[in-house]
Tab-separated table of C-alpha atoms in Angstrom:
chain	number	residue	atom	x	y	z
A	68	GLY	CA	98.756	168.329	-41.612
A	69	GLU	CA	95.345	167.660	-41.293
A	70	HIS	CA	93.460	164.725	-43.361
A	71	THR	CA	89.920	163.124	-43.689
A	72	LEU	CA	89.233	159.893	-44.853
A	73	LEU	CA	85.730	159.005	-45.622
A	74	VAL	CA	85.138	154.839	-45.866
A	75	ARG	CA	81.868	153.727	-47.163
A	76	ALA	CA	81.338	149.911	-48.273
A	77	TRP	CA	77.938	147.732	-48.999
A	78	ASP	CA	76.952	144.720	-47.756
A	79	VAL	CA	75.337	142.172	-50.238
A	80	LEU	CA	71.562	143.716	-50.247
A	81	ASN	CA	73.367	147.239	-51.473
A	82	ASN	CA	72.951	148.908	-47.480
A	83	SER	CA	75.528	151.437	-47.590
A	84	SER	CA	77.570	152.406	-44.159
A	85	SER	CA	80.407	154.849	-43.845
A	86	VAL	CA	83.221	156.185	-40.924
A	87	GLU	CA	84.655	159.407	-41.469
A	88	VAL	CA	88.696	159.084	-39.626
A	89	SER	CA	90.188	162.204	-38.838
A	90	PHE	CA	93.884	162.407	-38.668
A	91	LYS	CA	97.421	164.446	-38.261
A	92	VAL	CA	100.720	163.261	-40.491
A	93	VAL	CA	103.542	165.080	-38.864
A	94	LYS	CA	106.834	165.347	-40.604
A	95	GLY	CA	109.932	164.082	-38.785
A	96	LEU	CA	107.771	162.941	-36.335
A	97	ARG	CA	110.397	161.487	-33.626
A	98	PRO	CA	110.560	157.367	-33.359
A	99	THR	CA	109.748	155.989	-30.401
A	100	LEU	CA	112.170	153.317	-28.707
A	101	ALA	CA	109.660	151.136	-26.272
A	102	SER	CA	112.122	149.253	-24.987
A	103	ILE	CA	115.354	147.029	-25.620
A	104	TRP	CA	116.739	143.593	-24.322
A	105	CYS	CA	118.977	140.891	-25.196
A	106	THR	CA	117.761	137.285	-25.551
A	107	GLU	CA	121.358	135.674	-23.755
A	108	SER	CA	122.065	137.163	-20.215
A	109	PRO	CA	124.546	136.291	-19.271
A	110	ALA	CA	125.751	135.145	-22.525
A	111	ARG	CA	127.946	132.574	-23.359
A	112	THR	CA	128.907	132.413	-27.013
A	113	SER	CA	126.190	135.202	-28.533
A	114	THR	CA	122.976	136.969	-27.994
A	115	THR	CA	120.187	138.464	-29.930
A	116	PHE	CA	119.224	141.929	-28.872
A	117	VAL	CA	115.759	143.296	-29.636
A	118	ILE	CA	114.574	146.677	-29.881
A	119	LYS	CA	110.938	147.418	-29.504
A	120	HIS	CA	109.403	150.506	-31.389
A	121	ASP	CA	106.739	152.032	-32.799
A	122	ARG	CA	107.288	152.274	-36.203
A	123	PRO	CA	105.566	148.450	-37.435
A	124	GLN	CA	106.443	147.556	-41.019
A	125	ALA	CA	108.589	150.739	-41.191
A	126	GLU	CA	112.306	151.158	-43.203
A	127	LEU	CA	114.627	152.065	-40.054
A	128	THR	CA	118.155	152.892	-39.490
A	129	VAL	CA	119.139	150.804	-35.938
A	130	LYS	CA	122.789	151.321	-34.936
A	131	LEU	CA	123.719	149.426	-31.770
A	132	GLU	CA	127.006	150.193	-29.620
A	133	ILE	CA	128.529	147.679	-27.056
A	134	PHE	CA	130.231	149.902	-24.282
A	135	ASP	CA	132.883	148.264	-21.729
A	136	SER	CA	133.244	149.990	-18.093
A	137	ALA	CA	135.427	152.642	-19.463
A	138	GLY	CA	132.859	153.758	-22.203
A	139	ARG	CA	135.473	152.675	-24.996
A	140	ILE	CA	133.073	151.462	-27.814
A	141	LEU	CA	134.046	147.263	-28.370
A	142	TRP	CA	131.707	146.833	-31.074
A	143	GLN	CA	128.947	148.111	-33.045
A	144	THR	CA	127.266	147.862	-36.103
A	145	ILE	CA	124.700	149.771	-38.176
A	146	GLU	CA	121.847	148.532	-39.882
A	147	ASN	CA	118.964	149.367	-42.362
A	148	VAL	CA	115.864	147.863	-41.234
A	149	VAL	CA	112.426	147.061	-42.454
A	150	SER	CA	110.838	146.191	-39.019
A	151	VAL	CA	109.117	143.210	-38.462
A	152	GLY	CA	105.687	144.013	-36.674
A	153	ASN	CA	107.160	146.626	-34.104
A	154	GLU	CA	110.239	144.873	-33.742
A	155	SER	CA	113.869	144.783	-35.111
A	156	ARG	CA	116.734	142.256	-34.147
A	157	ILE	CA	119.991	142.178	-34.099
A	158	VAL	CA	122.666	139.661	-33.338
A	159	TRP	CA	126.147	139.698	-31.979
A	160	ASP	CA	128.965	137.381	-31.628
A	161	LEU	CA	130.959	138.504	-28.548
A	162	THR	CA	132.832	139.643	-30.079
A	163	THR	CA	134.457	143.222	-30.654
A	164	THR	CA	134.857	144.738	-34.193
A	165	ASP	CA	138.521	143.599	-34.290
A	166	GLY	CA	136.743	139.783	-34.525
A	167	GLN	CA	138.437	139.187	-30.644
A	168	PRO	CA	136.119	137.701	-28.344
A	169	VAL	CA	135.312	140.121	-25.114
A	170	GLY	CA	135.959	138.392	-21.630
A	171	ASN	CA	133.965	138.228	-18.931
A	172	GLY	CA	131.644	140.977	-17.507
A	173	ILE	CA	129.167	143.559	-17.450
A	174	TYR	CA	128.698	145.711	-20.746
A	175	LEU	CA	126.515	148.020	-21.800
A	176	TYR	CA	124.868	148.216	-24.925
A	177	ARG	CA	122.993	151.712	-26.728
A	178	ALA	CA	120.607	151.163	-29.415
A	179	THR	CA	119.884	154.377	-31.265
A	180	ILE	CA	116.734	154.023	-34.191
A	181	SER	CA	116.046	156.498	-36.586
A	182	SER	CA	113.540	156.736	-39.006
A	183	VAL	CA	113.557	158.588	-42.555
A	184	GLY	CA	114.101	162.593	-41.824
A	185	GLY	CA	117.064	161.465	-39.385
A	186	ARG	CA	114.935	161.888	-36.132
A	187	GLU	CA	116.770	159.337	-33.165
A	188	SER	CA	115.763	157.499	-30.281
A	189	THR	CA	118.115	156.216	-27.822
A	190	GLY	CA	117.795	153.485	-25.437
A	191	THR	CA	120.931	151.834	-22.855
A	192	GLN	CA	120.821	148.356	-21.336
A	193	LYS	CA	123.502	146.073	-19.958
A	194	ILE	CA	124.341	142.713	-20.455
A	195	VAL	CA	126.184	139.615	-18.391
A	196	VAL	CA	129.372	137.780	-20.993
A	197	ALA	CA	129.847	135.003	-18.871
A	198	ARG	CA	131.584	132.707	-21.190
A	199	GLN	CA	132.269	129.030	-19.920
């Protein structure tokens, strides 16, 4: 609902000043996934996925999935995190869920973030794996 906050402060000479701020709290507001990228592409041994969002220091559920060109899920993780700033990071060691190394190629990854209340936002990008 609608809220109003009145802030009043005094200086050392006892002079006061005040400001009033109005804001609206919306229950179940969907988080915004601003961007996703990986630190290494082409990746050779591992990469870190960086998920940038609008929920600094918030408790989020982050789901990351890696797909092959046929659309099969090769690897996924679901982590409950408290974001650092407005970013969450997940490391992938370039293996499947079974622990097998993925081959050279182009893969899709999808990040889904959700906040308390279950509202979600999703983004998809590609990564190149080029092992030596």
